[in-house]
Each structure stands twice: as C-alpha cells, then as structure tokens.
Amino acid sequence: MTGITEAAGMGVVATLIIIFARKELTWFLFKDALTRTFKASGTILTITFGATVLAGAYSLAGGPKYVAETILAYDLKPMYLIFMMQIMFLIMGAFMDWVGIVLLAMPVFLPIVLALGFDPIWFGILFCVNMQVSFLS
C-alpha cells in the first residue's frame, strides 16, 4: 500500500515516460517547464519568508496588542468589526496568496477576534470561505 505522496510521484514519473515516449515533450520544453516552476516556487518562498519575518518582528514589538487595544477602544459592534475584517481579507485576497495573508493579518486580527469573544475556529472557517471567494477575483 502506498501513500498519497508516493502515488502522486509515481503518477508524475509515468506521465513523463509516456510524454517522452510519444515525443510530445522535448528536453528544451521540459527544462523550460522546470525553470518556470523553480522561479514560481522561489517567488512564493520569498514572499512567505518575508511575511514570516515581518509578522515575527511585528509580534515582538507588541503590534498586535496595540492594534487590538486601539480598535477595541472605538467600542464598535463586534459584527461590524468582523465584517470589516472580511472586506480587508477579500481585498488582500485579490492580490496575495492565502499564506501571505495568514502570516500578515492573523497576528493582528486574531487578538481582536478573541477579545470580542468569538470562537477562533469559527473565525478560521470564515477566513477560509473568504479566501475561496477572493480566489475567484
């Protein structure tokens, strides 16, 4: 019995063998596809690394606590704040990957959500639904 990862790897190898045997893919096209894949992966990893460093520095500086205290001091209705967060997630989702949004926005918004008394699991599900909608834009 194989796992999902091993089965996917065997599928890729089988596909490559078939494509090379039918001569539908040349070594030049294969090399070009690998180069594009590495560039895209490098870009995603760079964004993830930068967002992690930024979120870590922001958290160490006390940013989430300060923002949460400032926003909660306005005494707005909790659902209004959740609605505004979802609008921000939707706008950010049009330009960024979900990983970057999680790393940048969650250290800011999660303390606010917890201070408002909402369940973090509920907020996470709401975030995931919002990310699915933002991917359509």
Short mmCIF file of C-alpha atoms in Angstrom, two decimals, residues 13-125:
data_model
loop_
_atom_site.label_atom_id
_atom_site.label_comp_id
_atom_site.label_asym_id
_atom_site.label_seq_id
_atom_site.Cartn_x
_atom_site.Cartn_y
_atom_site.Cartn_z
CA VAL A 13 7.00 9.58 -13.44
CA ALA A 14 4.54 7.55 -15.52
CA THR A 15 3.26 10.70 -17.21
CA LEU A 16 6.79 11.84 -18.04
CA ILE A 17 7.65 8.44 -19.50
CA ILE A 18 4.54 8.46 -21.69
CA ILE A 19 5.09 12.05 -22.85
CA PHE A 20 8.75 11.41 -23.70
CA ALA A 21 7.87 8.13 -25.47
CA ARG A 22 5.27 9.88 -27.63
CA LYS A 23 7.77 12.68 -28.29
CA GLU A 24 5.25 15.33 -27.22
CA LEU A 25 7.76 16.93 -24.86
CA THR A 26 11.30 17.79 -25.82
CA TRP A 27 14.17 18.27 -23.40
CA PHE A 28 14.04 22.01 -24.11
CA LEU A 29 10.35 22.24 -23.14
CA PHE A 30 10.98 20.08 -20.08
CA LYS A 31 13.87 22.32 -18.99
CA ASP A 32 11.73 25.42 -19.61
CA ALA A 33 8.88 23.99 -17.51
CA LEU A 34 11.29 23.20 -14.66
CA THR A 35 12.79 26.69 -14.82
CA ARG A 36 9.35 28.31 -14.63
CA THR A 37 8.37 26.05 -11.75
CA PHE A 38 11.53 26.90 -9.80
CA LYS A 39 11.01 30.63 -10.40
CA ALA A 40 7.40 30.46 -9.20
CA SER A 41 8.36 28.38 -6.16
CA GLY A 42 11.19 30.75 -5.34
CA THR A 43 8.86 33.72 -5.51
CA ILE A 44 6.33 32.05 -3.22
CA LEU A 45 9.03 31.03 -0.73
CA THR A 46 10.50 34.55 -0.73
CA ILE A 47 7.09 36.07 -0.01
CA THR A 48 6.45 33.50 2.72
CA PHE A 49 9.85 34.12 4.31
CA GLY A 50 9.41 37.89 4.19
CA ALA A 51 5.91 37.71 5.66
CA THR A 52 7.12 35.42 8.44
CA VAL A 53 9.96 37.76 9.36
CA LEU A 54 7.65 40.78 9.24
CA ALA A 55 4.97 39.07 11.34
CA GLY A 56 7.58 37.93 13.87
CA ALA A 57 9.09 41.40 14.23
CA TYR A 58 5.63 42.93 14.45
CA SER A 59 4.60 40.48 17.18
CA LEU A 60 7.81 41.00 19.16
CA ALA A 61 7.30 44.76 19.03
CA GLY A 62 3.83 44.38 20.55
CA GLY A 63 1.98 45.42 17.42
CA PRO A 64 -0.98 43.01 17.67
CA LYS A 65 -1.72 44.06 21.25
CA TYR A 66 -1.51 47.76 20.35
CA VAL A 67 -3.77 47.42 17.30
CA ALA A 68 -6.27 45.27 19.21
CA GLU A 69 -6.44 47.80 22.06
CA THR A 70 -6.79 50.71 19.63
CA ILE A 71 -9.57 49.11 17.58
CA LEU A 72 -11.43 47.83 20.64
CA ALA A 73 -11.27 51.32 22.19
CA TYR A 74 -13.64 52.60 19.48
CA ASP A 75 -16.41 50.46 21.00
CA LEU A 76 -17.83 49.33 17.65
CA LYS A 77 -20.30 46.49 17.27
CA PRO A 78 -18.49 43.12 17.09
CA MET A 79 -20.18 42.02 13.87
CA TYR A 80 -19.23 45.32 12.24
CA LEU A 81 -15.57 44.63 13.05
CA ILE A 82 -15.83 41.07 11.71
CA PHE A 83 -17.45 42.42 8.55
CA MET A 84 -14.64 44.95 8.07
CA MET A 85 -12.04 42.21 8.58
CA GLN A 86 -13.72 40.11 5.91
CA ILE A 87 -13.71 43.05 3.48
CA MET A 88 -9.99 43.51 4.13
CA PHE A 89 -9.38 39.78 3.59
CA LEU A 90 -11.31 39.94 0.31
CA ILE A 91 -9.25 42.89 -0.94
CA MET A 92 -5.97 41.32 0.18
CA GLY A 93 -7.00 38.01 -1.40
CA ALA A 94 -7.27 39.67 -4.80
CA PHE A 95 -3.56 40.50 -4.70
CA MET A 96 -1.90 37.99 -2.36
CA ASP A 97 -1.73 34.28 -1.72
CA TRP A 98 -3.58 32.96 1.33
CA VAL A 99 -0.34 32.04 3.10
CA GLY A 100 0.87 35.63 3.00
CA ILE A 101 -2.48 36.86 4.27
CA VAL A 102 -2.41 34.41 7.17
CA LEU A 103 1.13 35.40 8.11
CA LEU A 104 0.46 39.13 7.83
CA ALA A 105 -3.12 39.54 9.03
CA MET A 106 -3.73 36.85 11.63
CA PRO A 107 -1.30 38.25 14.22
CA VAL A 108 -3.29 41.48 14.01
CA PHE A 109 -6.86 40.20 13.75
CA LEU A 110 -6.85 37.10 15.96
CA PRO A 111 -6.34 39.01 19.25
CA ILE A 112 -9.24 41.27 18.27
CA VAL A 113 -11.47 38.29 17.48
CA LEU A 114 -10.58 36.64 20.79
CA ALA A 115 -11.17 39.90 22.71
CA LEU A 116 -14.61 40.18 21.09
CA GLY A 117 -15.46 36.71 22.40
CA PHE A 118 -15.75 34.91 19.06
CA ASP A 119 -14.69 31.30 18.60
CA PRO A 120 -11.33 31.16 16.77
CA ILE A 121 -12.44 28.00 14.90
CA TRP A 122 -15.50 29.86 13.58
CA PHE A 123 -13.30 32.76 12.52
CA GLY A 124 -10.88 30.36 10.79
CA ILE A 125 -13.72 28.79 8.82
#
